Amino acid sequence: METQPYEPRFAARTQRIQASTIREILKLTQSPGFISFAGGLPAADLFPLERIAEATQHILRDQGAQALQYSTTEGYPPLRAWVAQRLPRTAPEQVQIVSGSQQGLDLIGKVLIDPGARVLVEAPTYLGALSAFNPYEPEYVSLPIDEEGLEPGALEAALQAGAARFLYVMPTFQNPSGRLMGLKRRQALVELARKYRVLIVEDDAYAELYFSGRPLPTLYALDQELGGGNVIYLSTASKTLAPGLRVAWVVGPGPVIQKITHAKQGADLHSPTLNQMLVYELVKEEAWYQGQIQRIRTTYQARCAWMLEALQRHMPKEVGWHTPQGGMFFWLTAPEGLDSLELLRRAVEEKTAFVPGQPFFADGSGKNTLRLSYSSASHEEIEEGIKRLGRAMKRMLVV
Ligand code: N5F
């Protein structure tokens, strides 16, 4: 059969739509014996299966028609109220439930980015956010990070150089670098947002996953203390309950949320009602929910420590890394000149995988970096997988 020339029929914006590196690697890693540190997959052994089964039965029995009918775009009211009540001075009307924070990022792009508009991102930043924003054709400005994440001086310089639609930032256990921003920087960022009248999009997917210590206030909370209106806040049930539910939330100034709601009407009408009701059933039992989060923290902390040991044992001395205090990722920096895409090819031969760092950089840098996720692997898998990666790495460094 003759193949049709479809390429000329695609919209120009599709030139900026590419397959997600993470999703492509996930396809490779399904074979037996493969040990993958690629996807930031929450630990499936911690999904609260029984609770979810019970709650599903209960919802279908008592509110089945409501759970399976079309519902409002804004989201299930009790869940919106639960989100609002956990944030300072926030009304339920400021909460939009979305189908994963990934959808939240897409909708934010849709309502805030014009072609050529400047969008400030960390270097590196979450590659899924770049995928979400790309079709809206922003001009990215990449801001460097250090041990404590985004540096406010770099942000101010970028803001002085020109207006921007928003800054996209992950202050807590940044994906991919694992960095945790301190309180002073958080305050500085919020003050800069006010001074330069720029919106901050705060992606707080990993907020609950700290190993010890007290959580730091979010940028959203700090901005609320000063009167609010400058931060659009995203968080998700993916990392504490289960990502397959696709339930997350966007919170922000009323007019922005209203635009997002209208954009969502064109995207999927509303997020699955049954899943929203399920999430609410689970989180409303505060003691149980805290216990669930604590189990995740303890498990990830152990897995992180095993990965640290394995890295110390098996990585060549030229390789550096950041040891996270929470979240799911180690971020590795190899010597300049080592191409982590080529390393991935060799690692796959050794039946292990990671995500190469370059797709996390809007400016195409970071070739010698890579991300490892420890959330889903056992002690043995971490030890064996890092040993394989170390072998692949040493082979590359010798040549
Ligand atoms: O709320 P949800 O499940 O849509 O999570 C999307 C998301 C939003 N923001 C940040 C900072 C995230 O890290 C994520 C999820 N990222 C994972 C990762 O590996 O970086 C999941 C991707 C898994 C996949 O593509 O299958």
Short mmCIF file of C-alpha atoms and ligand atoms in Angstrom, two decimals:
data_model
loop_
_atom_site.label_atom_id
_atom_site.label_comp_id
_atom_site.label_asym_id
_atom_site.label_seq_id
_atom_site.Cartn_x
_atom_site.Cartn_y
_atom_site.Cartn_z
CA MET A 1 0.00 0.00 0.00
CA GLU A 2 1.28 3.44 -0.89
CA THR A 3 2.09 5.51 2.15
CA GLN A 4 0.44 8.89 2.27
CA PRO A 5 2.64 11.95 2.77
CA TYR A 6 1.26 12.96 6.16
CA GLU A 7 4.17 15.16 7.16
CA PRO A 8 2.99 18.26 5.20
CA ARG A 9 -0.44 17.95 6.78
CA PHE A 10 0.74 18.29 10.36
CA ALA A 11 0.37 21.63 12.10
CA ALA A 12 3.60 23.61 12.37
CA ARG A 13 3.52 23.22 16.15
CA THR A 14 4.06 19.46 15.84
CA GLN A 15 7.67 20.19 14.97
CA ARG A 16 8.07 20.92 18.66
CA ILE A 17 6.17 17.83 19.79
CA GLN A 18 8.51 14.91 20.35
CA ALA A 19 8.24 11.55 22.09
CA SER A 20 9.06 11.76 25.80
CA THR A 21 12.51 10.37 26.52
CA ILE A 22 11.20 8.76 29.71
CA ARG A 23 8.29 7.07 27.94
CA GLU A 24 10.56 5.76 25.16
CA ILE A 25 12.99 4.27 27.67
CA LEU A 26 10.10 2.71 29.60
CA LYS A 27 9.28 0.68 26.48
CA LEU A 28 12.84 -0.74 26.39
CA THR A 29 12.91 -1.75 30.00
CA GLN A 30 10.05 -4.23 30.10
CA SER A 31 12.20 -7.28 29.24
CA PRO A 32 13.02 -9.86 31.96
CA GLY A 33 16.21 -9.31 33.92
CA PHE A 34 16.23 -5.60 33.07
CA ILE A 35 16.88 -3.25 35.98
CA SER A 36 15.63 0.24 35.22
CA PHE A 37 16.27 3.43 37.15
CA ALA A 38 14.63 5.47 34.40
CA GLY A 39 10.97 6.31 35.09
CA GLY A 40 10.12 8.18 38.26
CA LEU A 41 7.68 5.41 39.00
CA PRO A 42 6.23 5.46 42.51
CA ALA A 43 6.79 2.17 44.34
CA ALA A 44 3.95 -0.13 43.29
CA ASP A 45 4.42 -2.25 46.43
CA LEU A 46 3.16 0.78 48.39
CA PHE A 47 -0.04 1.34 46.45
CA PRO A 48 -2.87 1.06 49.00
CA LEU A 49 -4.68 -1.64 47.03
CA GLU A 50 -7.01 -2.86 49.74
CA ARG A 51 -8.03 0.63 50.76
CA ILE A 52 -8.72 1.49 47.14
CA ALA A 53 -10.76 -1.70 46.62
CA GLU A 54 -12.85 -1.02 49.74
CA ALA A 55 -13.38 2.64 48.89
CA THR A 56 -14.36 1.82 45.29
CA GLN A 57 -17.01 -0.63 46.48
CA HIS A 58 -18.31 1.81 49.00
CA ILE A 59 -18.51 4.68 46.45
CA LEU A 60 -20.20 2.55 43.81
CA ARG A 61 -22.71 1.22 46.32
CA ASP A 62 -23.61 4.58 47.89
CA GLN A 63 -22.95 7.15 45.14
CA GLY A 64 -22.59 5.01 42.00
CA ALA A 65 -24.69 7.17 39.70
CA GLN A 66 -22.81 10.33 40.67
CA ALA A 67 -19.43 8.57 40.32
CA LEU A 68 -20.19 7.43 36.77
CA GLN A 69 -22.07 10.46 35.44
CA TYR A 70 -20.51 13.51 33.76
CA SER A 71 -19.64 16.08 36.37
CA THR A 72 -18.39 19.65 36.69
CA THR A 73 -15.07 20.68 35.14
CA GLU A 74 -13.80 22.30 38.34
CA GLY A 75 -13.71 18.98 40.18
CA TYR A 76 -15.36 16.99 42.99
CA PRO A 77 -16.31 19.65 45.58
CA PRO A 78 -15.19 17.77 48.72
CA LEU A 79 -11.77 17.13 47.14
CA ARG A 80 -11.44 20.79 46.15
CA ALA A 81 -12.35 21.78 49.70
CA TRP A 82 -9.78 19.33 51.12
CA VAL A 83 -7.02 20.82 48.93
CA ALA A 84 -8.04 24.40 49.81
CA GLN A 85 -8.18 23.73 53.52
CA ARG A 86 -4.57 22.50 53.56
CA LEU A 87 -3.29 25.72 52.00
CA PRO A 88 -3.20 29.15 53.66
CA ARG A 89 -6.14 31.46 52.96
CA THR A 90 -7.34 29.53 49.92
CA ALA A 91 -10.96 29.17 48.80
CA PRO A 92 -12.18 25.98 47.10
CA GLU A 93 -12.98 28.13 44.05
CA GLN A 94 -9.23 28.63 43.62
CA VAL A 95 -8.70 24.88 43.16
CA GLN A 96 -8.97 23.15 39.78
CA ILE A 97 -8.74 19.35 39.80
CA VAL A 98 -6.76 18.07 36.82
CA SER A 99 -5.94 14.71 35.23
CA GLY A 100 -2.41 14.56 36.61
CA SER A 101 -0.27 17.62 37.21
CA GLN A 102 0.97 16.87 33.70
CA GLN A 103 -2.40 18.12 32.43
CA GLY A 104 -2.07 21.10 34.75
CA LEU A 105 1.20 22.02 33.03
CA ASP A 106 -0.39 21.71 29.60
CA LEU A 107 -3.33 23.91 30.59
CA ILE A 108 -1.00 26.48 32.12
CA GLY A 109 0.93 26.55 28.84
CA LYS A 110 -2.31 26.92 26.92
CA VAL A 111 -3.55 29.92 28.87
CA LEU A 112 -0.25 31.71 29.53
CA ILE A 113 2.13 31.16 26.61
CA ASP A 114 2.01 33.02 23.30
CA PRO A 115 4.49 32.07 20.56
CA GLY A 116 7.82 33.72 21.36
CA ALA A 117 6.86 34.59 24.95
CA ARG A 118 9.66 34.22 27.47
CA VAL A 119 9.30 31.41 29.98
CA LEU A 120 11.94 31.04 32.69
CA VAL A 121 12.98 27.53 33.64
CA GLU A 122 15.64 25.95 35.78
CA ALA A 123 18.55 24.24 34.06
CA PRO A 124 17.84 21.36 34.39
CA THR A 125 14.04 21.31 34.68
CA TYR A 126 11.33 18.62 34.49
CA LEU A 127 11.36 17.37 30.91
CA GLY A 128 7.61 16.72 31.02
CA ALA A 129 7.05 20.43 31.64
CA LEU A 130 9.09 21.24 28.53
CA SER A 131 6.94 18.73 26.59
CA ALA A 132 3.81 20.41 27.93
CA PHE A 133 4.95 23.96 27.13
CA ASN A 134 6.71 23.31 23.78
CA PRO A 135 3.61 23.24 21.53
CA TYR A 136 2.78 26.77 22.70
CA GLU A 137 6.16 27.88 21.32
CA PRO A 138 7.76 29.73 24.22
CA GLU A 139 11.22 31.16 24.17
CA TYR A 140 12.92 29.55 27.14
CA VAL A 141 15.38 31.31 29.37
CA SER A 142 17.41 28.70 31.27
CA LEU A 143 18.51 29.68 34.77
CA PRO A 144 21.41 27.89 36.44
CA ILE A 145 20.97 25.98 39.69
CA ASP A 146 23.49 25.19 42.41
CA GLU A 147 23.41 22.98 45.51
CA GLU A 148 20.36 24.86 46.78
CA GLY A 149 18.50 25.03 43.50
CA LEU A 150 17.64 28.20 41.60
CA GLU A 151 19.78 31.18 42.50
CA PRO A 152 17.73 34.40 42.98
CA GLY A 153 20.48 36.62 41.50
CA ALA A 154 20.23 34.77 38.18
CA LEU A 155 16.47 35.15 38.27
CA GLU A 156 16.67 38.88 38.88
CA ALA A 157 19.16 39.35 36.04
CA ALA A 158 16.82 37.48 33.68
CA LEU A 159 13.86 39.58 34.79
CA GLN A 160 15.83 42.78 34.28
CA ALA A 161 16.70 41.62 30.78
CA GLY A 162 13.04 41.39 29.78
CA ALA A 163 9.51 40.51 30.85
CA ALA A 164 8.52 36.87 31.17
CA ARG A 165 5.16 35.11 31.28
CA PHE A 166 6.19 32.98 34.22
CA LEU A 167 8.94 31.17 36.06
CA TYR A 168 8.46 27.40 36.28
CA VAL A 169 10.22 26.10 39.39
CA MET A 170 10.38 23.08 41.72
CA PRO A 171 11.77 24.27 45.07
CA THR A 172 11.31 20.92 46.84
CA PHE A 173 13.26 17.88 45.61
CA GLN A 174 13.57 19.25 42.14
CA ASN A 175 13.10 16.80 39.27
CA PRO A 176 15.68 15.82 38.06
CA SER A 177 18.37 17.31 40.33
CA GLY A 178 16.86 16.46 43.75
CA ARG A 179 17.77 19.93 45.07
CA LEU A 180 15.94 21.40 48.05
CA MET A 181 15.70 25.19 48.14
CA GLY A 182 16.29 26.86 51.51
CA LEU A 183 13.91 29.32 53.18
CA LYS A 184 15.89 32.49 52.33
CA ARG A 185 15.88 31.72 48.63
CA ARG A 186 12.20 30.89 48.73
CA GLN A 187 11.51 34.27 50.28
CA ALA A 188 13.76 35.99 47.75
CA LEU A 189 11.95 34.33 44.84
CA VAL A 190 8.56 35.41 46.08
CA GLU A 191 9.80 38.97 46.62
CA LEU A 192 11.22 39.06 43.08
CA ALA A 193 7.92 37.80 41.68
CA ARG A 194 6.16 40.69 43.41
CA LYS A 195 8.77 43.26 42.42
CA TYR A 196 8.81 42.31 38.74
CA ARG A 197 5.16 41.26 38.57
CA VAL A 198 5.98 37.86 37.16
CA LEU A 199 3.96 34.74 37.89
CA ILE A 200 5.62 31.74 39.48
CA VAL A 201 4.42 28.26 38.57
CA GLU A 202 5.44 26.11 41.55
CA ASP A 203 5.42 22.38 40.85
CA ASP A 204 5.28 20.64 44.22
CA ALA A 205 4.94 16.99 43.17
CA TYR A 206 7.50 15.73 45.73
CA ALA A 207 6.57 17.90 48.71
CA GLU A 208 5.57 15.04 51.00
CA LEU A 209 8.57 12.86 50.25
CA TYR A 210 11.11 14.28 52.71
CA PHE A 211 13.22 11.81 54.68
CA SER A 212 13.62 13.86 57.84
CA GLY A 213 13.19 17.34 59.21
CA ARG A 214 10.26 19.65 58.79
CA PRO A 215 8.92 20.64 55.40
CA LEU A 216 9.76 24.18 54.31
CA PRO A 217 6.94 26.56 53.40
CA THR A 218 5.95 26.53 49.76
CA LEU A 219 6.40 29.60 47.56
CA TYR A 220 2.62 29.65 47.41
CA ALA A 221 2.35 29.88 51.21
CA LEU A 222 5.03 32.59 51.41
CA ASP A 223 3.29 34.61 48.72
CA GLN A 224 -0.05 34.22 50.50
CA GLU A 225 1.54 35.76 53.62
CA LEU A 226 2.38 38.83 51.53
CA GLY A 227 -1.12 39.08 50.07
CA GLY A 228 -1.01 36.36 47.40
CA GLY A 229 -1.72 36.45 43.69
CA ASN A 230 1.72 35.66 42.25
CA VAL A 231 2.01 31.88 42.51
CA ILE A 232 0.21 29.12 40.62
CA TYR A 233 0.66 25.97 42.67
CA LEU A 234 0.54 22.38 41.41
CA SER A 235 0.51 19.17 43.37
CA THR A 236 -0.62 15.60 42.81
CA ALA A 237 -1.95 12.38 44.32
CA SER A 238 0.46 10.44 42.06
CA LYS A 239 3.36 10.27 44.50
CA THR A 240 1.42 9.53 47.70
CA LEU A 241 -1.45 7.31 46.47
CA ALA A 242 -1.09 6.04 42.90
CA PRO A 243 -0.23 7.77 39.59
CA GLY A 244 -2.68 5.69 37.54
CA LEU A 245 -5.56 7.49 39.24
CA ARG A 246 -4.50 10.68 37.38
CA VAL A 247 -5.73 13.06 40.08
CA ALA A 248 -3.87 16.31 40.79
CA TRP A 249 -4.66 19.96 41.42
CA VAL A 250 -3.79 23.46 40.29
CA VAL A 251 -4.33 26.29 42.77
CA GLY A 252 -3.95 30.00 42.11
CA PRO A 253 -5.50 33.40 41.63
CA GLY A 254 -9.23 33.17 40.76
CA PRO A 255 -9.02 34.66 37.24
CA VAL A 256 -6.14 32.35 36.25
CA ILE A 257 -7.95 29.27 37.59
CA GLN A 258 -11.09 30.28 35.72
CA LYS A 259 -9.18 30.44 32.44
CA ILE A 260 -7.64 27.05 33.20
CA THR A 261 -11.11 25.65 33.88
CA HIS A 262 -12.36 26.92 30.54
CA ALA A 263 -9.32 25.47 28.76
CA LYS A 264 -9.93 22.12 30.48
CA GLN A 265 -13.49 22.07 29.15
CA GLY A 266 -12.01 21.81 25.68
CA ALA A 267 -9.47 19.21 26.75
CA ASP A 268 -11.42 16.54 28.65
CA LEU A 269 -14.57 18.14 30.16
CA HIS A 270 -13.54 16.93 33.62
CA SER A 271 -11.22 14.49 35.36
CA PRO A 272 -12.68 11.03 36.11
CA THR A 273 -15.26 11.47 38.88
CA LEU A 274 -14.80 8.01 40.38
CA ASN A 275 -11.06 8.63 40.78
CA GLN A 276 -11.59 12.02 42.40
CA MET A 277 -14.08 10.51 44.84
CA LEU A 278 -11.63 7.71 45.58
CA VAL A 279 -8.80 10.10 46.33
CA TYR A 280 -11.07 12.06 48.63
CA GLU A 281 -12.21 8.88 50.46
CA LEU A 282 -8.57 8.04 51.12
CA VAL A 283 -7.14 11.42 52.07
CA LYS A 284 -10.02 12.41 54.33
CA GLU A 285 -8.84 9.76 56.83
CA GLU A 286 -5.98 12.00 57.95
CA ALA A 287 -4.33 9.46 60.28
CA TRP A 288 -4.35 6.77 57.61
CA TYR A 289 -3.09 9.18 54.95
CA GLN A 290 -0.21 10.34 57.15
CA GLY A 291 0.67 6.69 57.80
CA GLN A 292 0.68 6.00 54.07
CA ILE A 293 3.01 8.95 53.42
CA GLN A 294 5.27 7.84 56.29
CA ARG A 295 5.57 4.34 54.76
CA ILE A 296 6.61 5.92 51.46
CA ARG A 297 9.17 8.19 53.15
CA THR A 298 10.75 5.34 55.10
CA THR A 299 10.91 3.09 52.05
CA TYR A 300 12.41 5.75 49.76
CA GLN A 301 14.89 6.80 52.39
CA ALA A 302 16.18 3.22 52.61
CA ARG A 303 16.31 2.86 48.82
CA CYS A 304 18.14 6.17 48.53
CA ALA A 305 20.72 5.04 51.09
CA TRP A 306 21.27 1.77 49.22
CA MET A 307 21.77 3.66 45.98
CA LEU A 308 24.26 5.99 47.64
CA GLU A 309 26.27 3.00 48.91
CA ALA A 310 26.15 1.34 45.50
CA LEU A 311 27.26 4.54 43.76
CA GLN A 312 30.16 4.91 46.18
CA ARG A 313 31.16 1.33 45.50
CA HIS A 314 30.73 1.13 41.72
CA MET A 315 31.06 4.57 40.14
CA PRO A 316 34.39 5.73 38.74
CA LYS A 317 35.86 8.51 40.86
CA GLU A 318 35.37 11.10 38.08
CA VAL A 319 31.59 10.92 38.49
CA GLY A 320 29.87 13.27 40.95
CA TRP A 321 26.34 13.31 42.31
CA HIS A 322 23.92 15.13 44.52
CA THR A 323 22.59 13.11 47.47
CA PRO A 324 18.93 14.01 47.92
CA GLN A 325 17.14 14.56 51.23
CA GLY A 326 13.84 13.44 49.74
CA GLY A 327 12.08 12.78 46.47
CA MET A 328 13.00 10.00 44.08
CA PHE A 329 16.15 10.91 42.17
CA PHE A 330 19.93 10.92 42.13
CA TRP A 331 21.43 13.34 39.63
CA LEU A 332 24.85 12.39 38.31
CA THR A 333 27.47 14.49 36.54
CA ALA A 334 30.11 12.66 34.53
CA PRO A 335 33.24 14.33 33.13
CA GLU A 336 32.69 16.76 30.23
CA GLY A 337 32.74 14.88 26.97
CA LEU A 338 30.96 11.78 28.22
CA ASP A 339 27.72 11.56 26.24
CA SER A 340 25.03 10.05 28.45
CA LEU A 341 22.96 9.01 25.41
CA GLU A 342 25.85 6.82 24.31
CA LEU A 343 26.18 5.64 27.91
CA LEU A 344 22.50 4.68 27.83
CA ARG A 345 23.08 2.55 24.73
CA ARG A 346 25.83 0.69 26.57
CA ALA A 347 23.83 0.47 29.78
CA VAL A 348 20.93 -1.09 27.87
CA GLU A 349 23.35 -3.76 26.60
CA GLU A 350 24.10 -4.41 30.28
CA LYS A 351 20.32 -4.54 30.90
CA THR A 352 20.05 -1.42 32.96
CA ALA A 353 18.73 2.07 32.17
CA PHE A 354 18.46 5.67 33.39
CA VAL A 355 17.27 8.91 31.84
CA PRO A 356 19.99 10.90 30.03
CA GLY A 357 20.23 14.45 31.36
CA GLN A 358 20.12 16.49 28.17
CA PRO A 359 16.31 16.41 27.62
CA PHE A 360 15.96 18.13 31.01
CA PHE A 361 17.77 21.21 29.68
CA ALA A 362 15.78 23.68 27.58
CA ASP A 363 19.07 24.98 26.14
CA GLY A 364 20.30 21.55 25.02
CA SER A 365 23.22 21.42 27.47
CA GLY A 366 23.84 18.73 30.11
CA LYS A 367 25.07 15.98 27.80
CA ASN A 368 27.27 14.57 30.55
CA THR A 369 24.46 14.34 33.14
CA LEU A 370 21.96 11.62 33.99
CA ARG A 371 19.07 10.87 36.34
CA LEU A 372 18.61 7.72 38.40
CA SER A 373 15.39 6.89 40.20
CA TYR A 374 15.58 4.70 43.30
CA SER A 375 11.87 4.64 44.16
CA SER A 376 10.92 1.29 42.66
CA ALA A 377 13.98 -0.94 43.04
CA SER A 378 14.89 -3.51 45.71
CA HIS A 379 18.24 -3.58 47.53
CA GLU A 380 19.53 -6.35 45.24
CA GLU A 381 18.36 -4.58 42.09
CA ILE A 382 20.00 -1.33 43.15
CA GLU A 383 23.29 -3.06 43.92
CA GLU A 384 23.28 -5.07 40.68
CA GLY A 385 21.96 -2.26 38.45
CA ILE A 386 24.48 0.30 39.70
CA LYS A 387 27.25 -2.25 39.28
CA ARG A 388 26.18 -2.68 35.63
CA LEU A 389 26.00 1.07 35.15
CA GLY A 390 29.43 1.48 36.73
CA ARG A 391 30.80 -1.08 34.26
CA ALA A 392 29.27 0.75 31.29
CA MET A 393 30.59 4.05 32.64
CA LYS A 394 34.13 2.73 33.15
CA ARG A 395 34.16 1.31 29.60
CA MET A 396 33.36 4.77 28.29
CA LEU A 397 35.86 6.62 30.45
CA VAL A 398 38.75 4.32 29.50
CA VAL A 399 38.43 4.95 25.75
O1 N5F B 1 0.71 14.37 38.55
P1 N5F B 1 1.35 13.59 37.45
O2 N5F B 1 1.28 12.11 37.67
O3 N5F B 1 0.81 13.97 36.09
O4 N5F B 1 2.90 13.93 37.47
C1 N5F B 1 3.54 14.66 36.48
C2 N5F B 1 4.73 15.35 37.05
C3 N5F B 1 4.64 16.71 37.25
N1 N5F B 1 5.66 17.40 37.77
C4 N5F B 1 6.79 16.78 38.13
C5 N5F B 1 7.89 17.58 38.70
C6 N5F B 1 6.94 15.41 37.94
O5 N5F B 1 8.09 14.81 38.30
C7 N5F B 1 5.89 14.66 37.40
C8 N5F B 1 6.03 13.20 37.16
N2 N5F B 1 7.31 12.83 36.64
C9 N5F B 1 7.75 11.45 36.56
C10 N5F B 1 9.19 11.40 36.04
O6 N5F B 1 9.72 10.30 35.88
O7 N5F B 1 9.83 12.45 35.84
C11 N5F B 1 6.80 10.58 35.86
C12 N5F B 1 6.95 10.37 34.42
C13 N5F B 1 6.57 8.95 34.21
C14 N5F B 1 6.17 8.62 32.81
O8 N5F B 1 6.35 9.40 31.86
O9 N5F B 1 5.66 7.52 32.70
#
